[in-house]
Coordinates of C-alpha atoms and ligand atoms in Angstrom, one line a residue:
X14 CA 39.0 -21.0 -0.3
X15 CA 36.3 -23.4 1.0
X16 CA 34.2 -25.0 -1.8
X17 CA 30.6 -23.8 -1.6
X18 CA 28.0 -26.2 -0.4
X19 CA 25.5 -25.2 -3.1
X20 CA 25.4 -23.1 -6.2
X21 CA 22.7 -21.7 -8.3
X22 CA 21.9 -19.2 -11.1
X23 CA 20.1 -17.0 -8.7
X24 CA 20.0 -16.9 -4.9
X25 CA 17.0 -15.3 -3.2
X26 CA 17.4 -14.2 0.4
X27 CA 14.0 -14.4 2.1
X28 CA 11.0 -16.5 1.2
X29 CA 8.1 -14.1 1.8
X30 CA 5.9 -12.8 -1.0
X31 CA 8.6 -11.1 -3.0
X32 CA 11.2 -13.8 -2.7
X33 CA 8.8 -16.7 -3.5
X34 CA 7.3 -14.8 -6.4
X35 CA 10.8 -14.1 -7.8
X36 CA 11.6 -17.8 -7.4
X37 CA 8.5 -19.0 -9.3
X38 CA 9.1 -16.5 -12.1
X39 CA 12.8 -17.3 -12.5
X40 CA 12.4 -21.1 -12.3
X41 CA 9.6 -20.8 -14.9
X42 CA 12.2 -19.4 -17.3
X43 CA 14.5 -22.4 -16.6
X44 CA 16.9 -20.9 -14.2
X45 CA 18.2 -22.8 -11.1
X46 CA 17.0 -20.9 -8.0
X47 CA 17.8 -21.3 -4.3
X48 CA 15.7 -19.5 -1.8
X49 CA 17.0 -19.1 1.8
X50 CA 14.3 -18.6 4.4
X51 CA 15.0 -18.5 8.1
X52 CA 11.4 -19.6 9.1
X53 CA 9.4 -22.7 8.2
X54 CA 6.1 -22.7 6.4
X55 CA 3.2 -22.2 6.9
X56 CA 3.3 -19.2 9.3
X57 CA 1.1 -16.3 10.3
X58 CA 2.4 -12.8 9.6
X59 CA 1.4 -9.3 10.8
X60 CA -0.4 -8.0 7.7
X61 CA -3.8 -6.5 6.8
X62 CA -4.2 -9.3 4.2
X63 CA -6.0 -7.2 1.7
X64 CA -4.3 -7.5 -1.7
X65 CA -5.0 -5.3 -4.7
X66 CA -6.2 -6.9 -7.8
X67 CA -3.2 -5.3 -9.6
X68 CA -1.5 -8.7 -9.2
X69 CA -4.1 -10.9 -10.9
X70 CA -2.7 -10.8 -14.5
X71 CA 0.7 -11.6 -13.2
X72 CA -0.5 -14.5 -11.0
X73 CA -2.2 -15.9 -14.1
X74 CA 1.1 -15.7 -16.0
X75 CA 2.8 -17.5 -13.1
X76 CA 0.0 -20.1 -13.3
X77 CA -1.2 -19.3 -9.8
X78 CA -5.0 -19.6 -9.4
X79 CA -5.8 -17.6 -6.3
X80 CA -9.4 -18.9 -6.4
X81 CA -8.1 -22.2 -5.0
X82 CA -7.5 -20.4 -1.7
X83 CA -11.2 -19.3 -1.6
X84 CA -10.4 -15.6 -1.0
X85 CA -13.0 -12.9 -0.3
X86 CA -13.6 -10.4 -3.1
X87 CA -13.4 -6.9 -1.8
X88 CA -14.7 -3.9 -3.8
X89 CA -15.5 -1.2 -1.1
X90 CA -13.7 0.8 1.5
X91 CA -15.3 1.9 4.7
X92 CA -13.3 4.7 6.2
X93 CA -13.9 6.4 9.6
X94 CA -12.3 9.1 11.8
X95 CA -11.7 8.5 15.5
X96 CA -15.1 10.1 16.4
X97 CA -16.8 7.6 14.1
X98 CA -17.7 9.9 11.2
X99 CA -17.5 7.6 8.2
X100 CA -17.9 7.2 4.5
X101 CA -18.0 4.3 2.1
X102 CA -16.4 4.3 -1.4
X103 CA -15.9 1.9 -4.2
X104 CA -12.3 0.7 -4.8
X105 CA -11.5 1.4 -8.5
X106 CA -9.7 -1.9 -9.0
X107 CA -10.7 -3.8 -5.9
X108 CA -8.8 -6.6 -4.3
X109 CA -9.1 -9.9 -2.4
X110 CA -8.6 -11.1 1.2
X111 CA -6.5 -14.1 1.9
X112 CA -4.3 -14.9 4.9
X113 CA -0.6 -14.8 4.6
X114 CA -0.6 -18.2 6.2
X115 CA -2.3 -19.6 3.1
X116 CA -0.8 -17.3 0.5
X117 CA 2.9 -17.7 1.4
X118 CA 2.5 -21.4 1.8
X119 CA 0.9 -21.8 -1.6
X120 CA 3.7 -19.8 -3.2
X121 CA 6.3 -22.0 -1.4
X122 CA 4.6 -25.2 -2.7
X123 CA 4.5 -23.8 -6.2
X124 CA 8.2 -22.8 -6.0
X125 CA 9.2 -26.3 -4.8
X126 CA 7.1 -27.9 -7.5
X127 CA 9.1 -25.9 -10.1
X128 CA 12.3 -27.4 -8.6
X129 CA 13.4 -24.4 -6.6
X130 CA 15.5 -25.4 -3.6
X131 CA 14.2 -23.7 -0.4
X132 CA 16.8 -23.9 2.4
X133 CA 15.6 -23.3 6.0
X134 CA 18.5 -21.2 7.2
X135 CA 19.5 -17.6 8.0
X136 CA 21.8 -15.6 5.8
X137 CA 24.4 -13.7 7.9
X138 CA 26.5 -12.2 5.2
X139 CA 26.9 -11.7 1.4
X140 CA 30.3 -11.2 -0.1
X141 CA 30.7 -10.1 -3.7
X142 CA 34.0 -10.9 -5.4
X143 CA 35.1 -11.6 -9.0
X144 CA 31.6 -11.3 -10.4
X145 CA 30.2 -13.9 -7.9
X146 CA 28.4 -13.6 -4.6
X147 CA 29.0 -15.9 -1.7
X148 CA 26.2 -16.2 0.8
X149 CA 27.1 -17.3 4.3
X150 CA 24.5 -19.1 6.4
X151 CA 24.0 -19.5 10.1
X152 CA 24.5 -23.3 9.7
X153 CA 28.1 -22.6 8.5
X154 CA 27.2 -23.5 4.9
X155 CA 27.9 -21.3 1.9
X156 CA 26.0 -20.8 -1.4
X157 CA 27.3 -19.1 -4.5
X158 CA 25.8 -17.6 -7.6
X159 CA 26.3 -14.7 -10.0
X160 CA 23.0 -13.0 -9.0
X161 CA 21.4 -12.4 -5.6
X162 CA 18.0 -11.0 -4.9
X163 CA 17.4 -9.4 -1.5
X164 CA 13.9 -10.2 -0.3
X165 CA 14.5 -10.2 3.5
X166 CA 11.5 -7.9 4.4
X167 CA 11.2 -4.7 6.3
X168 CA 13.9 -5.3 8.9
X169 CA 16.5 -8.0 9.1
X170 CA 19.9 -8.9 10.6
X171 CA 21.2 -8.3 7.1
X172 CA 20.2 -4.6 7.1
X173 CA 22.3 -4.2 10.2
X174 CA 25.2 -6.2 8.7
X175 CA 25.1 -4.1 5.5
X176 CA 25.0 -0.9 7.5
X177 CA 21.8 0.2 5.8
X178 CA 20.9 3.8 6.9
X179 CA 17.3 3.2 8.0
X180 CA 18.3 0.5 10.5
X181 CA 19.9 3.0 12.9
X182 CA 17.0 5.4 12.9
X183 CA 14.4 4.8 15.6
X184 CA 11.0 4.2 14.2
X185 CA 7.9 4.9 16.3
X186 CA 5.6 2.4 14.6
X187 CA 4.4 -1.0 15.9
X188 CA 1.6 -3.3 14.7
X189 CA -0.8 -5.8 16.2
X190 CA -2.8 -8.4 14.4
X191 CA -5.1 -11.2 15.2
X192 CA -7.7 -13.4 13.5
X193 CA -11.3 -13.4 14.8
X194 CA -14.7 -15.1 14.4
X195 CA -17.2 -12.4 13.8
X196 CA -19.8 -10.8 11.5
X197 CA -18.3 -8.5 8.8
X198 CA -19.2 -8.1 5.1
X199 CA -17.0 -10.1 2.7
X200 CA -16.7 -7.3 0.2
X201 CA -15.6 -4.5 2.4
X202 CA -12.2 -3.4 3.8
X203 CA -12.5 -1.2 6.9
X204 CA -10.0 1.5 7.6
X205 CA -10.8 3.0 10.9
X206 CA -8.7 5.7 12.7
X207 CA -8.0 6.1 16.4
X208 CA -5.7 8.4 18.3
X209 CA -2.1 7.6 17.1
X210 CA -3.0 5.0 14.6
X211 CA -5.4 3.2 12.3
X212 CA -6.9 -0.3 12.1
X213 CA -7.6 -2.4 9.0
X214 CA -10.5 -4.9 9.1
X215 CA -11.4 -7.4 6.4
X216 CA -12.4 -11.0 5.9
X217 CA -10.0 -13.7 4.5
X218 CA -10.7 -17.3 3.5
X219 CA -12.8 -19.6 5.8
X220 CA -15.0 -16.8 7.1
X221 CA -12.1 -15.5 9.2
X222 CA -11.9 -11.8 10.1
X223 CA -8.5 -10.2 10.1
X224 CA -8.0 -7.2 12.4
X225 CA -4.6 -5.5 12.2
X226 CA -3.7 -2.1 13.5
X227 CA -0.7 0.2 13.3
X228 CA 0.1 2.6 16.1
X229 CA 2.9 4.8 17.3
X230 CA 4.8 3.7 20.4
X231 CA 4.1 7.0 22.2
X232 CA 0.4 6.3 22.3
X233 CA 0.9 2.6 23.1
X234 CA 3.4 2.8 26.0
X235 CA 1.0 4.7 28.3
X236 CA -1.1 1.5 28.7
X237 CA -0.5 -1.7 30.7
X238 CA -1.0 -4.2 27.8
X239 CA -2.7 -4.7 24.5
X240 CA -6.1 -5.3 26.0
X241 CA -5.9 -2.1 28.0
X242 CA -4.7 -0.1 24.9
X243 CA -7.5 -1.5 22.7
X244 CA -10.2 -0.7 25.3
X245 CA -9.0 2.8 26.1
X246 CA -7.7 3.9 22.7
X247 CA -8.7 1.7 19.7
X248 CA -12.3 1.3 20.9
X249 CA -12.8 5.0 21.2
X250 CA -13.7 4.7 17.5
X251 CA -17.3 3.4 17.7
X252 CA -16.9 1.3 14.6
X253 CA -13.9 -0.5 16.1
X254 CA -15.6 -0.9 19.4
X255 CA -18.6 -2.5 17.7
X256 CA -16.4 -4.9 15.7
X257 CA -14.0 -5.8 18.5
X258 CA -16.8 -6.3 21.1
X259 CA -18.7 -8.6 18.8
X260 CA -15.8 -10.7 17.6
X261 CA -14.0 -13.6 19.2
X262 CA -10.2 -13.9 18.9
X263 CA -9.0 -17.1 17.3
X264 CA -5.2 -16.7 18.1
X265 CA -4.2 -17.4 21.7
X266 CA -2.5 -14.0 21.7
X267 CA -2.1 -11.3 19.0
X268 CA 1.0 -11.2 16.8
X269 CA 3.0 -8.0 17.2
X270 CA 6.0 -6.3 15.4
X271 CA 7.8 -3.1 16.2
X272 CA 10.3 -0.7 14.6
X273 CA 8.4 -0.6 11.3
X274 CA 10.3 1.9 9.2
X275 CA 9.1 3.8 6.1
X276 CA 12.4 5.4 5.4
X277 CA 13.9 5.4 1.9
X278 CA 16.2 2.5 1.1
X279 CA 18.5 1.7 -1.8
X280 CA 17.0 -0.7 -4.3
X281 CA 20.5 -2.1 -5.3
X282 CA 23.2 -2.5 -2.8
X283 CA 26.4 -4.6 -2.9
X284 CA 25.2 -5.9 -6.3
X285 CA 22.1 -7.3 -4.6
X286 CA 18.8 -6.4 -6.3
X287 CA 16.4 -5.6 -3.5
X288 CA 12.7 -6.5 -3.9
X289 CA 9.6 -6.1 -1.7
X290 CA 9.9 -4.4 1.6
X291 CA 13.7 -4.7 1.4
X292 CA 13.6 -2.0 -1.3
X293 CA 11.1 0.1 0.5
X294 CA 7.9 -0.3 2.6
X295 CA 4.8 1.7 1.7
X296 CA 2.7 2.9 4.6
X297 CA 0.2 0.0 5.3
X298 CA -2.6 2.5 5.3
X299 CA -2.3 2.4 1.5
X300 CA -3.0 -1.4 1.3
X301 CA -0.5 -1.8 -1.5
X302 CA 2.6 -3.3 0.0
X303 CA 1.9 -6.9 -1.1
X304 CA 1.1 -5.8 -4.7
X305 CA 4.3 -3.8 -4.8
X306 CA 6.3 -6.7 -3.4
X307 CA 5.0 -9.1 -6.1
X308 CA 5.4 -6.5 -8.8
X309 CA 9.0 -5.7 -7.8
X310 CA 9.8 -9.4 -8.0
X311 CA 8.6 -9.4 -11.6
X312 CA 10.7 -6.4 -12.5
X313 CA 13.8 -7.8 -10.9
X314 CA 13.3 -11.3 -12.4
X315 CA 13.0 -9.8 -15.9
X316 CA 16.2 -7.7 -15.4
X317 CA 18.0 -10.8 -14.1
X318 CA 16.9 -12.9 -17.1
X319 CA 18.3 -10.3 -19.5
X320 CA 21.6 -10.4 -17.7
X321 CA 21.9 -14.2 -17.4
X322 CA 21.0 -14.5 -21.1
X323 CA 23.9 -12.2 -21.8
X324 CA 21.8 -9.5 -23.4
X325 CA 22.9 -6.8 -20.9
X326 CA 25.9 -6.4 -18.6
X327 CA 25.7 -6.5 -14.8
X328 CA 25.9 -2.7 -14.6
X329 CA 23.1 -2.4 -17.1
X330 CA 21.0 -4.9 -15.2
X331 CA 21.4 -2.9 -12.0
X332 CA 20.7 0.5 -13.6
X333 CA 17.7 -1.0 -15.6
X334 CA 16.1 -2.4 -12.4
X335 CA 16.7 0.8 -10.4
X336 CA 14.9 2.8 -13.2
X337 CA 12.0 0.4 -13.4
X338 CA 11.6 0.4 -9.6
X339 CA 11.6 4.2 -9.4
X340 CA 9.2 4.6 -12.3
X341 CA 6.7 2.2 -10.8
X342 CA 7.0 2.8 -7.0
X343 CA 8.8 6.0 -6.0
X344 CA 5.8 8.3 -6.2
X345 CA 3.5 5.8 -4.4
X346 CA 6.0 5.5 -1.5
X347 CA 6.3 9.3 -1.3
X348 CA 2.6 9.7 -0.9
X349 CA 2.5 6.9 1.6
X350 CA 5.3 8.5 3.6
X351 CA 3.4 11.8 3.6
X352 CA 0.3 10.1 4.9
X353 CA 2.4 8.4 7.6
X354 CA 3.9 11.7 8.7
X355 CA 0.3 13.1 9.1
X356 CA -0.7 10.1 11.1
X357 CA 2.2 10.6 13.5
X358 CA 0.5 13.7 14.7
X359 CA -2.8 13.0 16.3
X360 CA -4.2 16.5 15.8
X361 CA -3.3 16.5 12.1
X362 CA -4.5 13.0 11.6
X363 CA -7.9 13.9 13.1
X364 CA -8.1 17.0 10.8
X365 CA -7.2 14.9 7.7
X366 CA -9.7 12.1 8.5
X367 CA -12.5 14.6 9.2
X368 CA -11.7 16.4 5.9
X369 CA -11.9 13.1 4.1
X370 CA -15.3 12.3 5.5
X371 CA -16.5 15.7 4.4
X372 CA -14.8 15.7 1.0
X373 CA -15.1 12.1 -0.3
X374 CA -13.1 13.0 -3.4
X375 CA -10.0 13.2 -1.3
X376 CA -10.2 9.5 -0.5
X377 CA -10.5 8.5 -4.1
X378 CA -7.5 10.7 -4.8
X379 CA -5.4 9.1 -2.1
X380 CA -6.4 5.6 -3.4
X381 CA -5.3 6.6 -6.9
X382 CA -2.0 8.1 -5.8
X383 CA -1.0 5.1 -3.7
X384 CA -2.1 2.3 -6.0
X385 CA -0.9 1.1 -9.3
X386 CA -2.7 -0.3 -12.4
X387 CA -3.0 -4.0 -13.2
X388 CA 0.5 -5.4 -13.8
X389 CA 1.1 -5.5 -17.6
X390 CA 2.2 -8.8 -19.1
X391 CA 4.0 -8.5 -22.4
Ligands
LIG417 C1 0.8 -3.6 9.9 C2 1.0 -3.9 8.5 C3 -0.2 -4.1 7.7 C4 -0.1 -4.3 6.4 N1 -1.2 -4.5 5.6 C5 -1.1 -4.7 4.3 C6 -2.3 -4.9 3.5 O1 -3.4 -5.0 4.0 N2 -2.1 -5.0 2.2 C7 -0.9 -5.0 1.5 O2 -0.8 -5.1 0.3 N3 0.2 -4.8 2.3 C8 0.1 -4.7 3.6 N4 1.3 -4.6 4.4 C9 2.6 -4.7 3.7 C10 3.0 -6.1 3.4 O3 2.8 -6.9 4.5 C11 4.4 -6.2 2.9 O4 4.6 -5.2 1.9 C12 4.8 -7.6 2.4 O5 4.7 -8.5 3.4 C13 6.2 -7.6 1.8 O6 6.6 -8.9 1.4 P1 8.2 -9.2 1.4 O7 8.3 -10.5 0.7 O8 8.9 -8.0 1.0 O9 8.5 -9.4 3.0 P2 8.1 -10.6 4.0 O10 6.8 -11.1 3.6 O11 8.3 -9.9 5.3 O12 9.3 -11.6 3.7 C14 10.6 -11.5 4.2 C15 11.1 -12.9 4.5 O13 12.6 -12.8 4.7 C16 12.9 -13.7 5.7 N5 14.2 -13.2 6.2 C17 14.6 -12.1 6.8 N6 15.9 -12.0 7.1 C18 16.4 -13.2 6.6 C19 17.7 -13.8 6.6 N7 18.8 -13.1 7.1 N8 17.9 -15.0 6.1 C20 16.8 -15.7 5.6 N9 15.6 -15.2 5.6 C21 15.4 -14.0 6.1 C22 11.8 -13.5 6.8 O14 11.7 -14.6 7.6 C23 10.6 -13.4 5.8 O15 9.9 -14.6 5.6 C24 1.2 -4.4 5.7 C25 2.4 -4.2 6.5 C26 2.2 -3.9 7.9 C27 3.5 -3.7 8.7

């Protein structure tokens, strides 16, 4: 057998939010970590860029001061139905707005400063044998370790390679995001519905406005291009029309992604502990995916530390992590999936959004059911 090119205590596949958080956590405890990320930093990502304050105690523990990125501080939600009927509510815990460009890059620099190796390469296969995993890269190199964390996001070549169920089911969702210059309050996140989708609006650092919408392909395909779709569908909501008509795009063209799946996934597969979207993506309407990605990295890192310090067996580590994941996230994802199903049907979606604007308590309830509490540090 060929000698591996690298080895580590832990290999993390994917250097997004979950992967980099796991790398910072594990290296802080003295473990040798290799992150394999196919893209280079910094990079813009399709995301609403509103992060729940749930993560703040954990960021503090990781010695990450988010204030250095000059985020906006968001404590209110402005919600509207397609017709423009709207309501404002306070967010119980609140959050902050920061671009993924800045956030992921900061986490990357922190991981590197803690001596994590970050390889720019793509993982093509993971083979588990004799209590060790061998990770095969596009460059032809191999990396081995006794623990692998899967942090490769919502949809990756590895999902196909591993034959994960969700990969073969068609998903109707696509998303469009761009940064803008425009007037918008710093402390508000807007959640505005339109036929077949919804749009999130909030400020990030440097007075930049992030506008990101999710829509189903059926609505989208009837139009010539993004501009046409925005004008004839998204802007039918008067709030969105006002925001889009009075803002100037900073990106040359918007970023888009498709095939966004909210299907159930296994959180341990082939002895890989899955974290972030690789374990399950909550509907973005809930604005909780990033907090969950970061929190799941903490839970996996703690389970891995127990195993590598020989306090529990591999089997116990895997069972322990699955239990923690289910306790913390399973219900939130279920609610998110339910909301997503409603959104898939324009008529139901309009009824729900209208009901919410008439019965504001429903919105508070949805926020409570799809968000967690501050991450507890023991
Ligand atoms: C439209 C939309 C809006 C959203 N808005 C919000 C919001 O406002 N608030 C919120 O909290 N959440 C939001 N989310 C969810 C949030 O973006 C995700 O939950 C979060 O990005 C998950 O982080 P992650 O680390 O799991 O995945 P990612 O950040 O996607 O990282 C995965 C990484 O793995 C790498 N990778 C993949 N395959 C390989 C491979 N084979 N080899 C090497 N590297 C690989 C990728 O390049 C990528 O960098 C939104 C999601 C969508 C789709």
